[in-house]
Short mmCIF file of C-alpha atoms and ligand atoms in Angstrom, two decimals:
data_model
loop_
_atom_site.label_atom_id
_atom_site.label_comp_id
_atom_site.label_asym_id
_atom_site.label_seq_id
_atom_site.Cartn_x
_atom_site.Cartn_y
_atom_site.Cartn_z
CA MET A 1 -20.13 -1.77 3.89
CA GLY A 2 -20.00 -4.69 6.44
CA THR A 3 -20.68 -7.45 3.94
CA SER A 4 -18.43 -6.33 1.23
CA MET A 5 -15.65 -5.82 3.68
CA LYS A 6 -16.21 -9.29 5.02
CA ALA A 7 -15.89 -10.60 1.46
CA LEU A 8 -12.83 -8.59 0.90
CA ILE A 9 -11.17 -9.95 4.01
CA ALA A 10 -12.09 -13.58 2.91
CA LYS A 11 -10.60 -12.87 -0.50
CA LYS A 12 -7.23 -11.87 0.82
CA ARG A 13 -7.37 -14.54 3.53
CA ASP A 14 -7.57 -17.07 0.68
CA GLY A 15 -4.62 -15.51 -1.07
CA LEU A 16 -6.54 -13.79 -3.94
CA GLN A 17 -5.69 -10.64 -5.69
CA LEU A 18 -7.80 -7.54 -4.61
CA SER A 19 -8.91 -5.16 -7.34
CA GLY A 20 -8.05 -1.49 -7.36
CA GLU A 21 -11.71 -0.66 -6.61
CA GLU A 22 -11.71 -3.02 -3.56
CA ILE A 23 -8.54 -1.48 -2.20
CA ARG A 24 -9.94 2.13 -2.64
CA THR A 25 -13.22 0.91 -0.97
CA PHE A 26 -11.16 -0.16 2.02
CA VAL A 27 -8.90 2.84 2.36
CA ASN A 28 -11.66 5.47 1.73
CA GLY A 29 -14.06 3.62 4.13
CA TYR A 30 -11.53 3.25 6.86
CA THR A 31 -10.21 6.80 6.60
CA ALA A 32 -13.86 8.15 6.81
CA GLY A 33 -14.58 5.98 9.92
CA ASP A 34 -17.12 3.76 8.02
CA ILE A 35 -15.10 0.61 8.54
CA PRO A 36 -14.47 -0.46 12.08
CA ASP A 37 -11.07 -1.21 13.47
CA PHE A 38 -11.78 -5.00 13.85
CA GLN A 39 -12.44 -5.44 10.10
CA ALA A 40 -9.49 -3.31 9.09
CA SER A 41 -7.31 -5.31 11.44
CA ALA A 42 -8.47 -8.56 9.95
CA LEU A 43 -7.62 -7.36 6.51
CA LEU A 44 -4.30 -6.03 7.48
CA MET A 45 -3.48 -9.35 9.11
CA ALA A 46 -4.60 -11.19 5.91
CA ILE A 47 -2.23 -8.82 3.95
CA PHE A 48 0.52 -9.47 6.43
CA CYS A 49 0.16 -13.26 5.95
CA ARG A 50 -0.68 -13.44 2.13
CA GLY A 51 1.17 -10.30 0.81
CA LEU A 52 0.23 -8.02 -1.85
CA ASP A 53 1.56 -8.13 -5.43
CA ASP A 54 3.12 -5.02 -7.15
CA GLU A 55 -0.22 -4.04 -8.68
CA GLU A 56 -2.06 -4.30 -5.43
CA THR A 57 0.72 -2.40 -3.60
CA MET A 58 0.50 0.39 -6.13
CA PHE A 59 -3.28 0.54 -5.80
CA LEU A 60 -2.93 0.88 -2.03
CA THR A 61 -0.34 3.58 -2.31
CA GLU A 62 -2.49 5.56 -4.80
CA ALA A 63 -5.56 5.26 -2.54
CA MET A 64 -3.55 6.48 0.49
CA VAL A 65 -2.19 9.43 -1.53
CA ALA A 66 -5.82 10.27 -2.51
CA SER A 67 -6.95 10.39 1.09
CA GLY A 68 -5.26 13.74 1.82
CA GLU A 69 -3.64 16.78 0.33
CA ARG A 70 -0.69 16.83 -2.03
CA VAL A 71 2.10 19.27 -2.22
CA ASP A 72 1.95 20.95 -5.82
CA LEU A 73 5.57 21.87 -6.59
CA SER A 74 4.60 23.05 -10.11
CA SER A 75 5.29 26.67 -9.18
CA VAL A 76 8.92 25.80 -8.43
CA PRO A 77 10.94 25.76 -11.73
CA GLY A 78 13.11 22.84 -12.78
CA ILE A 79 13.38 19.25 -11.60
CA LYS A 80 12.51 18.79 -7.86
CA ALA A 81 14.21 16.07 -5.96
CA ASP A 82 13.59 14.41 -2.58
CA LYS A 83 15.42 11.89 -0.42
CA HIS A 84 14.17 9.48 2.21
CA SER A 85 15.84 7.37 4.65
CA THR A 86 14.28 4.41 6.39
CA GLY A 87 16.03 5.55 9.51
CA GLY A 88 19.37 4.92 11.21
CA VAL A 89 21.71 6.03 13.98
CA GLY A 90 23.92 9.00 13.44
CA ASP A 91 22.32 9.59 10.06
CA LYS A 92 22.68 13.26 9.41
CA THR A 93 22.81 12.75 5.57
CA THR A 94 19.99 15.06 4.70
CA LEU A 95 21.82 17.95 6.35
CA VAL A 96 24.72 17.52 3.91
CA LEU A 97 22.85 16.02 0.88
CA VAL A 98 20.24 18.74 0.49
CA PRO A 99 22.66 21.68 0.28
CA LEU A 100 25.21 19.57 -1.69
CA VAL A 101 22.61 18.59 -4.39
CA ALA A 102 21.07 22.09 -4.42
CA ALA A 103 24.56 23.67 -4.88
CA ALA A 104 25.05 21.41 -7.83
CA GLY A 105 22.03 22.90 -9.44
CA LEU A 106 18.94 20.84 -8.54
CA MET A 107 15.95 21.96 -6.49
CA MET A 108 15.67 20.13 -3.12
CA ALA A 109 12.20 20.22 -1.73
CA LYS A 110 12.58 18.14 1.49
CA LEU A 111 9.97 17.36 3.91
CA SER A 112 11.41 15.80 7.03
CA GLY A 113 10.11 14.10 10.16
CA ARG A 114 10.94 13.86 13.80
CA SER A 115 12.60 10.82 15.52
CA LEU A 116 10.99 7.47 15.18
CA GLY A 117 11.80 4.67 17.73
CA HIS A 118 15.53 4.58 18.29
CA THR A 119 16.32 6.35 14.97
CA GLY A 120 16.92 10.18 14.89
CA GLY A 121 14.79 12.69 12.97
CA THR A 122 16.10 15.55 10.74
CA LEU A 123 13.66 18.08 12.31
CA ASP A 124 15.04 17.37 15.86
CA LYS A 125 18.59 17.80 14.61
CA LEU A 126 17.75 21.18 12.90
CA ALA A 127 15.94 22.34 16.02
CA ALA A 128 19.39 22.45 17.74
CA ILE A 129 20.30 25.42 15.56
CA PRO A 130 19.12 28.43 17.48
CA GLY A 131 16.03 30.09 15.81
CA PHE A 132 15.71 27.48 13.05
CA ASN A 133 12.10 27.34 11.86
CA ALA A 134 11.02 24.04 10.05
CA GLU A 135 7.30 25.06 10.08
CA LEU A 136 7.11 26.64 6.73
CA GLY A 137 3.69 27.01 5.07
CA PRO A 138 3.38 25.90 1.48
CA GLU A 139 4.02 29.35 -0.02
CA ALA A 140 7.13 30.04 2.10
CA PHE A 141 8.38 26.59 1.28
CA PHE A 142 7.92 26.90 -2.48
CA ALA A 143 9.45 30.48 -2.41
CA GLN A 144 12.40 29.30 -0.53
CA VAL A 145 13.05 26.34 -2.77
CA THR A 146 12.86 28.61 -5.77
CA ARG A 147 15.08 31.44 -4.37
CA VAL A 148 17.67 29.25 -2.40
CA GLY A 149 17.44 25.94 -4.23
CA ALA A 150 16.54 24.02 -1.06
CA ALA A 151 14.26 24.03 2.02
CA ILE A 152 13.87 21.43 4.80
CA ALA A 153 10.47 21.57 6.54
CA GLY A 154 7.93 19.51 8.44
CA GLN A 155 4.65 18.60 6.88
CA SER A 156 2.32 21.54 7.20
CA VAL A 157 -0.46 20.12 5.20
CA ARG A 158 -2.45 17.03 5.84
CA LEU A 159 -0.51 14.54 3.72
CA VAL A 160 -1.89 10.92 3.73
CA PRO A 161 -4.24 10.88 6.61
CA ALA A 162 -5.01 7.20 5.73
CA ASP A 163 -1.42 6.28 6.64
CA LYS A 164 -1.66 7.98 9.99
CA LYS A 165 -4.77 5.86 10.86
CA LEU A 166 -3.53 2.66 9.33
CA TYR A 167 -0.03 2.96 10.85
CA ARG A 168 -1.52 3.36 14.29
CA LEU A 169 -3.68 0.19 13.78
CA ARG A 170 -0.69 -1.76 12.46
CA ASP A 171 1.23 -0.77 15.41
CA LEU A 172 -1.49 -2.19 17.57
CA THR A 173 -2.03 -5.46 15.59
CA ALA A 174 1.42 -6.65 14.96
CA THR A 175 1.22 -5.95 11.30
CA VAL A 176 3.97 -3.29 10.86
CA GLU A 177 6.58 -5.75 9.59
CA SER A 178 5.15 -6.22 6.06
CA VAL A 179 7.10 -5.14 3.12
CA PRO A 180 4.01 -3.97 1.03
CA LEU A 181 2.47 -2.17 3.88
CA ILE A 182 5.78 -0.38 4.78
CA ALA A 183 6.46 0.37 1.14
CA SER A 184 3.00 1.81 0.51
CA SER A 185 3.14 3.79 3.84
CA VAL A 186 6.53 5.36 2.94
CA MET A 187 5.88 5.94 -0.79
CA SER A 188 2.45 7.40 -0.31
CA LYS A 189 4.07 10.23 1.71
CA LYS A 190 6.81 10.66 -0.85
CA ILE A 191 4.36 10.81 -3.77
CA ALA A 192 2.08 13.17 -1.92
CA ALA A 193 5.19 15.40 -1.22
CA GLY A 194 5.49 16.12 -4.95
CA ALA A 195 9.00 15.61 -6.03
CA ASP A 196 9.92 14.41 -9.62
CA VAL A 197 12.98 12.47 -8.49
CA ILE A 198 13.08 10.37 -5.23
CA VAL A 199 16.13 8.66 -3.82
CA LEU A 200 15.61 6.20 -0.98
CA ASP A 201 18.35 5.18 1.45
CA VAL A 202 17.14 1.78 2.75
CA LYS A 203 19.17 0.89 5.78
CA ALA A 204 20.08 -2.67 6.86
CA GLY A 205 21.56 -3.88 10.15
CA ARG A 206 21.45 -3.60 13.78
CA GLY A 207 20.55 0.13 13.93
CA ALA A 208 17.91 -0.10 11.25
CA PHE A 209 14.25 -1.26 11.01
CA MET A 210 15.31 -3.83 8.42
CA ARG A 211 17.85 -6.18 10.08
CA THR A 212 19.24 -7.91 7.02
CA ALA A 213 20.36 -6.81 3.50
CA GLY A 214 17.85 -9.32 2.10
CA GLU A 215 14.91 -7.68 3.81
CA ALA A 216 16.22 -4.20 2.92
CA ARG A 217 16.54 -5.26 -0.78
CA LEU A 218 12.96 -6.52 -0.83
CA LEU A 219 11.61 -3.29 0.70
CA ALA A 220 13.74 -1.15 -1.72
CA ARG A 221 12.51 -2.96 -4.73
CA ALA A 222 8.93 -2.71 -3.63
CA MET A 223 9.28 1.19 -3.17
CA VAL A 224 11.18 1.74 -6.35
CA ASP A 225 8.45 -0.31 -8.21
CA ILE A 226 5.68 1.77 -6.74
CA GLY A 227 7.28 5.11 -7.43
CA THR A 228 8.16 4.13 -10.97
CA ARG A 229 4.65 2.87 -11.63
CA LEU A 230 3.33 6.18 -10.36
CA GLY A 231 5.51 8.19 -12.81
CA ARG A 232 8.30 9.24 -10.55
CA ARG A 233 12.07 8.63 -11.10
CA VAL A 234 13.09 6.59 -8.16
CA GLY A 235 16.22 4.91 -7.12
CA ALA A 236 17.34 3.24 -3.90
CA LEU A 237 20.56 2.34 -2.20
CA VAL A 238 20.64 -0.41 0.37
CA THR A 239 23.21 0.80 2.91
CA ALA A 240 24.80 -0.77 6.00
CA MET A 241 23.56 0.35 9.49
CA GLU A 242 25.43 -2.14 11.62
CA GLN A 243 27.47 0.73 13.25
CA PRO A 244 26.37 4.43 13.47
CA LEU A 245 27.10 6.59 10.41
CA GLY A 246 29.86 9.04 11.21
CA ARG A 247 31.20 9.56 14.72
CA ARG A 248 28.49 11.64 16.39
CA VAL A 249 25.03 10.64 17.57
CA GLY A 250 22.80 13.31 19.10
CA ASN A 251 21.16 16.41 17.61
CA ALA A 252 23.64 19.21 18.02
CA LEU A 253 26.63 16.88 17.82
CA GLU A 254 25.17 15.66 14.46
CA VAL A 255 24.74 19.15 13.16
CA ALA A 256 28.32 19.90 13.97
CA GLU A 257 29.48 16.72 12.03
CA ALA A 258 27.34 17.74 9.08
CA ILE A 259 28.85 21.15 8.99
CA ALA A 260 32.34 19.55 9.20
CA THR A 261 31.42 17.49 6.24
CA LEU A 262 30.25 20.32 4.26
CA ARG A 263 33.72 21.96 4.94
CA GLY A 264 35.31 18.92 3.52
CA GLU A 265 36.34 17.46 6.93
CA GLY A 266 33.61 14.85 7.28
CA PRO A 267 34.02 11.16 8.36
CA PRO A 268 34.61 9.02 5.32
CA ASP A 269 31.43 6.80 5.61
CA LEU A 270 29.13 10.02 5.67
CA VAL A 271 30.94 11.58 2.78
CA GLU A 272 30.78 8.44 0.78
CA LEU A 273 27.03 8.06 1.46
CA CYS A 274 26.34 11.67 0.57
CA LEU A 275 28.21 11.38 -2.81
CA ALA A 276 26.52 8.08 -3.53
CA LEU A 277 23.01 9.33 -2.89
CA GLY A 278 23.71 12.66 -4.57
CA ALA A 279 25.04 10.92 -7.72
CA GLU A 280 21.95 8.84 -7.97
CA ILE A 281 19.75 11.98 -7.75
CA LEU A 282 21.80 13.78 -10.40
CA VAL A 283 21.67 10.87 -12.89
CA LEU A 284 17.89 10.24 -12.19
CA ALA A 285 17.20 13.94 -12.77
CA GLY A 286 19.15 13.82 -16.05
CA ALA A 287 21.65 16.36 -14.68
CA ALA A 288 24.67 14.09 -15.26
CA GLU A 289 25.13 11.25 -17.63
CA THR A 290 26.93 8.73 -15.40
CA LEU A 291 27.41 8.21 -11.75
CA ASP A 292 31.08 8.87 -12.09
CA ILE A 293 30.43 12.26 -13.65
CA ALA A 294 27.95 13.11 -11.06
CA ARG A 295 30.30 12.13 -8.17
CA SER A 296 33.04 14.27 -9.52
CA ARG A 297 30.68 17.20 -9.84
CA LEU A 298 29.48 16.75 -6.34
CA ALA A 299 33.02 16.29 -4.91
CA ARG A 300 34.01 19.55 -6.60
CA THR A 301 30.93 21.37 -5.23
CA LEU A 302 31.91 20.25 -1.82
CA ASP A 303 35.69 21.17 -2.31
CA GLU A 304 34.69 24.63 -3.45
CA GLY A 305 32.72 25.32 -0.39
CA ARG A 306 29.50 25.88 -2.51
CA ALA A 307 27.53 23.31 -0.47
CA LEU A 308 28.58 24.94 2.75
CA ALA A 309 27.60 28.34 1.42
CA LEU A 310 24.14 26.92 0.42
CA PHE A 311 23.66 25.36 3.83
CA ARG A 312 24.39 28.85 5.42
CA GLU A 313 21.76 30.36 3.12
CA LEU A 314 19.28 27.66 3.99
CA VAL A 315 19.78 28.11 7.67
CA SER A 316 19.43 31.89 7.46
CA ALA A 317 16.32 31.70 5.20
CA GLN A 318 14.70 29.55 7.84
CA GLY A 319 15.48 31.95 10.54
CA GLY A 320 18.29 30.09 12.12
CA ASP A 321 21.51 31.60 13.43
CA ALA A 322 23.77 31.15 10.44
CA ARG A 323 26.86 31.94 12.57
CA VAL A 324 26.91 28.23 13.68
CA VAL A 325 27.99 27.33 10.27
CA ASP A 326 31.24 29.20 10.81
CA ASP A 327 31.43 28.63 14.50
CA PRO A 328 29.82 25.31 15.51
CA GLY A 329 30.86 26.16 19.16
CA LEU A 330 27.69 28.28 19.25
CA LEU A 331 25.56 25.11 19.06
CA PRO A 332 24.04 23.99 22.40
CA ARG A 333 26.33 21.89 24.56
CA ALA A 334 25.56 19.34 27.20
CA PRO A 335 26.94 20.54 30.66
CA ARG A 336 28.98 17.37 31.39
CA THR A 337 30.90 14.63 29.59
CA ALA A 338 32.22 11.26 30.64
CA CYS A 339 34.40 8.77 28.78
CA LEU A 340 34.43 5.06 28.05
CA THR A 341 37.84 3.53 27.92
CA ALA A 342 39.01 0.21 26.65
CA SER A 343 39.83 -2.47 29.20
CA SER A 344 42.21 -4.25 26.81
CA GLY A 345 43.92 -3.29 23.60
CA GLY A 346 43.17 -4.59 20.01
CA PHE A 347 40.88 -3.45 17.28
CA VAL A 348 37.27 -2.50 17.25
CA ALA A 349 35.63 -5.65 15.76
CA ALA A 350 31.93 -4.48 16.02
CA LEU A 351 30.00 -1.48 17.26
CA ASP A 352 26.31 -2.01 17.80
CA ALA A 353 24.36 0.91 16.35
CA LEU A 354 21.26 0.11 18.41
CA LEU A 355 23.04 0.17 21.71
CA VAL A 356 24.86 3.42 20.85
CA ALA A 357 21.38 5.00 19.96
CA GLU A 358 20.09 3.71 23.42
CA ALA A 359 23.26 5.19 25.09
CA ALA A 360 22.62 8.58 23.42
CA MET A 361 18.92 8.44 24.59
CA GLU A 362 20.12 7.68 28.22
CA ALA A 363 22.34 10.64 28.00
CA GLY A 364 19.31 12.87 27.32
CA ALA A 365 19.39 13.11 23.40
CA ARG A 366 15.93 11.80 23.27
CA LEU A 367 12.91 10.91 25.51
CA GLU A 368 10.80 7.82 25.15
CA ASP A 369 7.85 9.96 23.77
CA GLY A 370 10.11 11.41 20.98
CA GLY A 371 10.96 14.62 22.80
CA VAL A 372 14.40 16.01 23.45
CA LEU A 373 15.86 16.59 26.93
CA ASP A 374 19.02 18.36 25.86
CA PRO A 375 19.85 19.09 22.24
CA GLY A 376 23.57 19.08 23.20
CA ALA A 377 23.41 15.55 24.62
CA GLY A 378 24.62 12.42 22.78
CA VAL A 379 27.67 10.25 22.00
CA ILE A 380 31.00 10.98 20.21
CA LEU A 381 32.70 7.61 18.94
CA ARG A 382 36.38 8.14 19.21
CA ARG A 383 36.96 4.62 17.73
CA LYS A 384 34.84 2.78 15.06
CA VAL A 385 35.02 -0.68 13.50
CA GLY A 386 38.55 -1.38 12.29
CA ASP A 387 40.21 1.29 14.50
CA PRO A 388 43.00 0.23 16.76
CA VAL A 389 42.76 0.88 20.40
CA GLY A 390 45.25 0.54 23.33
CA ALA A 391 44.19 -0.47 26.86
CA GLY A 392 43.04 2.59 28.79
CA GLU A 393 42.53 4.66 25.62
CA ILE A 394 39.18 6.34 24.97
CA LEU A 395 36.57 4.50 22.88
CA ALA A 396 33.71 6.92 23.27
CA GLU A 397 32.54 10.14 25.13
CA VAL A 398 28.91 10.69 26.32
CA HIS A 399 27.61 14.22 26.52
CA LEU A 400 25.13 14.15 29.41
CA ALA A 401 22.12 16.30 29.95
CA ARG A 402 21.76 18.07 33.42
CA GLY A 403 20.70 15.64 36.16
CA VAL A 404 21.36 12.48 34.06
CA GLU A 405 23.43 9.60 35.66
CA GLN A 406 26.37 8.63 33.52
CA HIS A 407 26.54 4.94 34.35
CA ARG A 408 23.53 3.71 32.34
CA SER A 409 24.74 5.46 29.20
CA LEU A 410 28.41 4.22 29.71
CA ALA A 411 27.14 0.62 30.35
CA LEU A 412 25.21 0.51 27.17
CA LEU A 413 28.24 1.97 25.27
CA SER A 414 30.48 -0.64 26.77
CA ARG A 415 28.20 -3.43 25.49
CA ALA A 416 28.17 -1.69 22.14
CA PHE A 417 31.88 -2.18 21.60
CA THR A 418 33.44 -5.47 20.77
CA ILE A 419 37.26 -5.54 20.83
CA GLY A 420 39.24 -8.24 19.03
CA ALA A 421 42.71 -9.21 18.45
CA VAL A 422 42.77 -8.91 14.71
CA LYS A 423 41.78 -6.06 12.35
CA PRO A 424 38.34 -6.93 10.86
CA VAL A 425 37.92 -6.93 7.20
CA PRO A 426 36.13 -3.72 6.15
CA LEU A 427 32.66 -4.12 5.02
CA PRO A 428 31.02 -2.06 2.24
CA LEU A 429 28.71 0.77 3.14
CA VAL A 430 26.55 0.52 -0.07
CA LEU A 431 25.28 -3.03 -0.18
CA ASP A 432 23.08 -2.78 -3.30
CA ARG A 433 21.64 -0.54 -5.66
CA ILE A 434 18.05 -0.78 -6.97
CA THR A 435 16.73 1.43 -9.73
CA ASP A 436 14.14 1.23 -12.45
CA PRO A 437 15.44 -1.38 -14.97
CA ALA A 438 14.29 0.65 -17.90
CA VAL A 439 16.48 3.50 -16.75
CA TRP A 440 19.51 1.11 -16.40
CA ALA A 441 19.01 -0.87 -19.53
CA PRO A 442 22.30 -1.76 -21.11
CA GLY A 443 23.52 0.56 -23.87
CA ASN A 444 21.88 3.65 -22.26
CA GLY A 445 25.25 5.23 -21.47
CA ILE A 446 24.91 5.01 -17.73
CA THR A 447 27.59 2.98 -16.06
CA THR A 448 27.17 0.92 -12.90
CA PRO A 449 30.08 1.49 -10.51
CA ALA A 450 32.39 -1.35 -9.56
CA GLY A 451 31.60 -3.22 -6.36
CA PHE A 452 27.78 -3.43 -6.59
CA SER A 453 26.71 -6.89 -5.87
CA SER A 454 23.92 -6.92 -8.54
CA VAL A 455 22.65 -4.86 -11.48
CA PRO A 456 19.23 -3.50 -10.43
CA GLY A 457 16.26 -5.41 -11.77
CA ASP A 458 18.27 -8.61 -12.53
CA THR A 459 16.78 -10.69 -9.69
CA ASP A 460 13.28 -12.10 -9.32
CA ARG A 461 10.63 -9.77 -7.99
CA PRO A 462 9.01 -11.57 -5.04
CA ASP A 463 5.31 -10.93 -4.68
CA LEU A 464 4.77 -12.43 -1.17
CA THR A 465 6.91 -9.81 0.49
CA ARG A 466 6.74 -10.07 4.24
CA ALA A 467 9.78 -9.03 6.18
CA ASP A 468 10.74 -11.35 9.12
CA SER A 469 11.63 -8.44 11.22
CA LEU A 470 11.77 -4.70 11.12
N1 URA B 205 7.94 4.23 8.30
C1 URA B 205 6.86 4.58 7.65
O1 URA B 205 6.59 5.73 7.30
N2 URA B 205 5.93 3.57 7.48
C2 URA B 205 6.10 2.28 7.84
O2 URA B 205 5.19 1.48 7.71
C3 URA B 205 7.28 1.98 8.50
C4 URA B 205 8.16 2.99 8.76
#
C-alpha cells in the first residue's frame, strides 16, 4: 500500500489525472485505516494545490458514498426531493421550504445537521420546539415521509464514514478550502441520503463559507456536475449572505420567524428564497413546467395555509408540541433583552452577518463546541440594509441567556451595523442559478426568470477549482 500511495501522491503532485481505481484505493485504504494520516495529508495537499477535474471529483464522491450505508427511499412512493444549504446566518429556509414543497405535492425527505462554525443548524432550531424528536430510525423516517409528505431528521445511519475521517484531516492540514474537496464532501452525503431531486443553496458573502459570488459559483457548478453525473436531478442557486436572512438569529427566534413565514407574514428575503428554491425543486421534479408556474403554485399553497398545516402535522408526527405553530409564545424565551440604538440617523448601509452570528453566540444561542446555552437566546434585527433609522431608535435587540453579560453581544452588534447618509442600492438575493445544461437547453419550454446574470452552463467550467477562502 505504501509504494502505490507514494506513486499516487507523486502523480497528483505533478498535476496528472488520477484514475477511478486509484481514487478508490485511496478512499478505501484510508477509511479502513491502512493508509497513514501523513500520506493521506500529502495527497490532500496535492489535490488542494493541483485540483481535481470533473471526472476525478465524481470518482472521489462515488468512492466516499460507497464507504458507508445509503438511505434507500424506494419504499416511499413518488419523487423524493432534498435541499442543502452551505450554511448561513438566520437561515431558517428548511423549516419553511420542507412543508411548503410537501404541501405542493412532493415528498421531502430531509436529513439535516447541527450548527457548523458560526452557521446555524436546522436540528438545533427544531430542538427549540418542546418534545420535537429528530432522531428517527429509517423505518419511522420512511413511514412519516409517506404519510405526511415530509420529515426532517438527523442521520441515524452511518452515511459516508470516509467524509468524517477526511474532513477531520482536512481541518488539521489546511486543506478544507478546496472546491473539489468541499463539493465531493457535500455531494457524497446528499447522494447517500437517497433523494431523486437535490436543490443546493450556495451562499456567498460575509456570513458564508464562500466569501465571494465567484467562489460560490465554482462550488455550485462542481456540485451540480457531480450530482448530474451520478444520475440525480440537481440545481443550485447562489444566494447573498452579506446580511442575515430574515430578521431573527437564534434557535427559537428563528422557529418563530419560520412559522410567521408559513402564515404569510414572513420577511421578504426569506419568502423570496423559499419560493425561488421551491420553484427549482418543482421544475426539476417535473411537477411544474416553468419556474413561474411553480412559484405561483407555491405562493398559493402558502396563502391558503396548506404549508402551515403541513408543518403542524410534521411537528406533531415527530413528537413536538404542535401548539407552538398557533402560539409561538409557547417557544422558549430568554430571560432578558437589551437593545442597541443608533447613535446617529440615516440608512443602514451594511449589516455584517458574521458579526451578528457572533453576537447571537455571545448572547447564548450557541456555544463554541456547537452546543446551545439557551434555545431562546439570539438577536432580533429591527433594521436591515436599506432601512431608515433615526438617532436613538432601536437597531437590534439581543435576547440573553441567564448569566450572560450584555456588553459583548451589544458591542459586536454595534460593529455589525454601518449607518450612511444615503439609501443604498438594493442588492439581489439570488446572484446566480446553476443547473444541468441539458435540462435547461433552449426550446425545452422552461423559462429563465429575468434578472439572472447568466444562463446556467454558459460559462467555462474550470478544472483547477481551488477556492481562495471559505
Ligand atoms: N461542509 C461539508 O459538508 N464539507 C465540507 O468540506 C465543507 C463544508
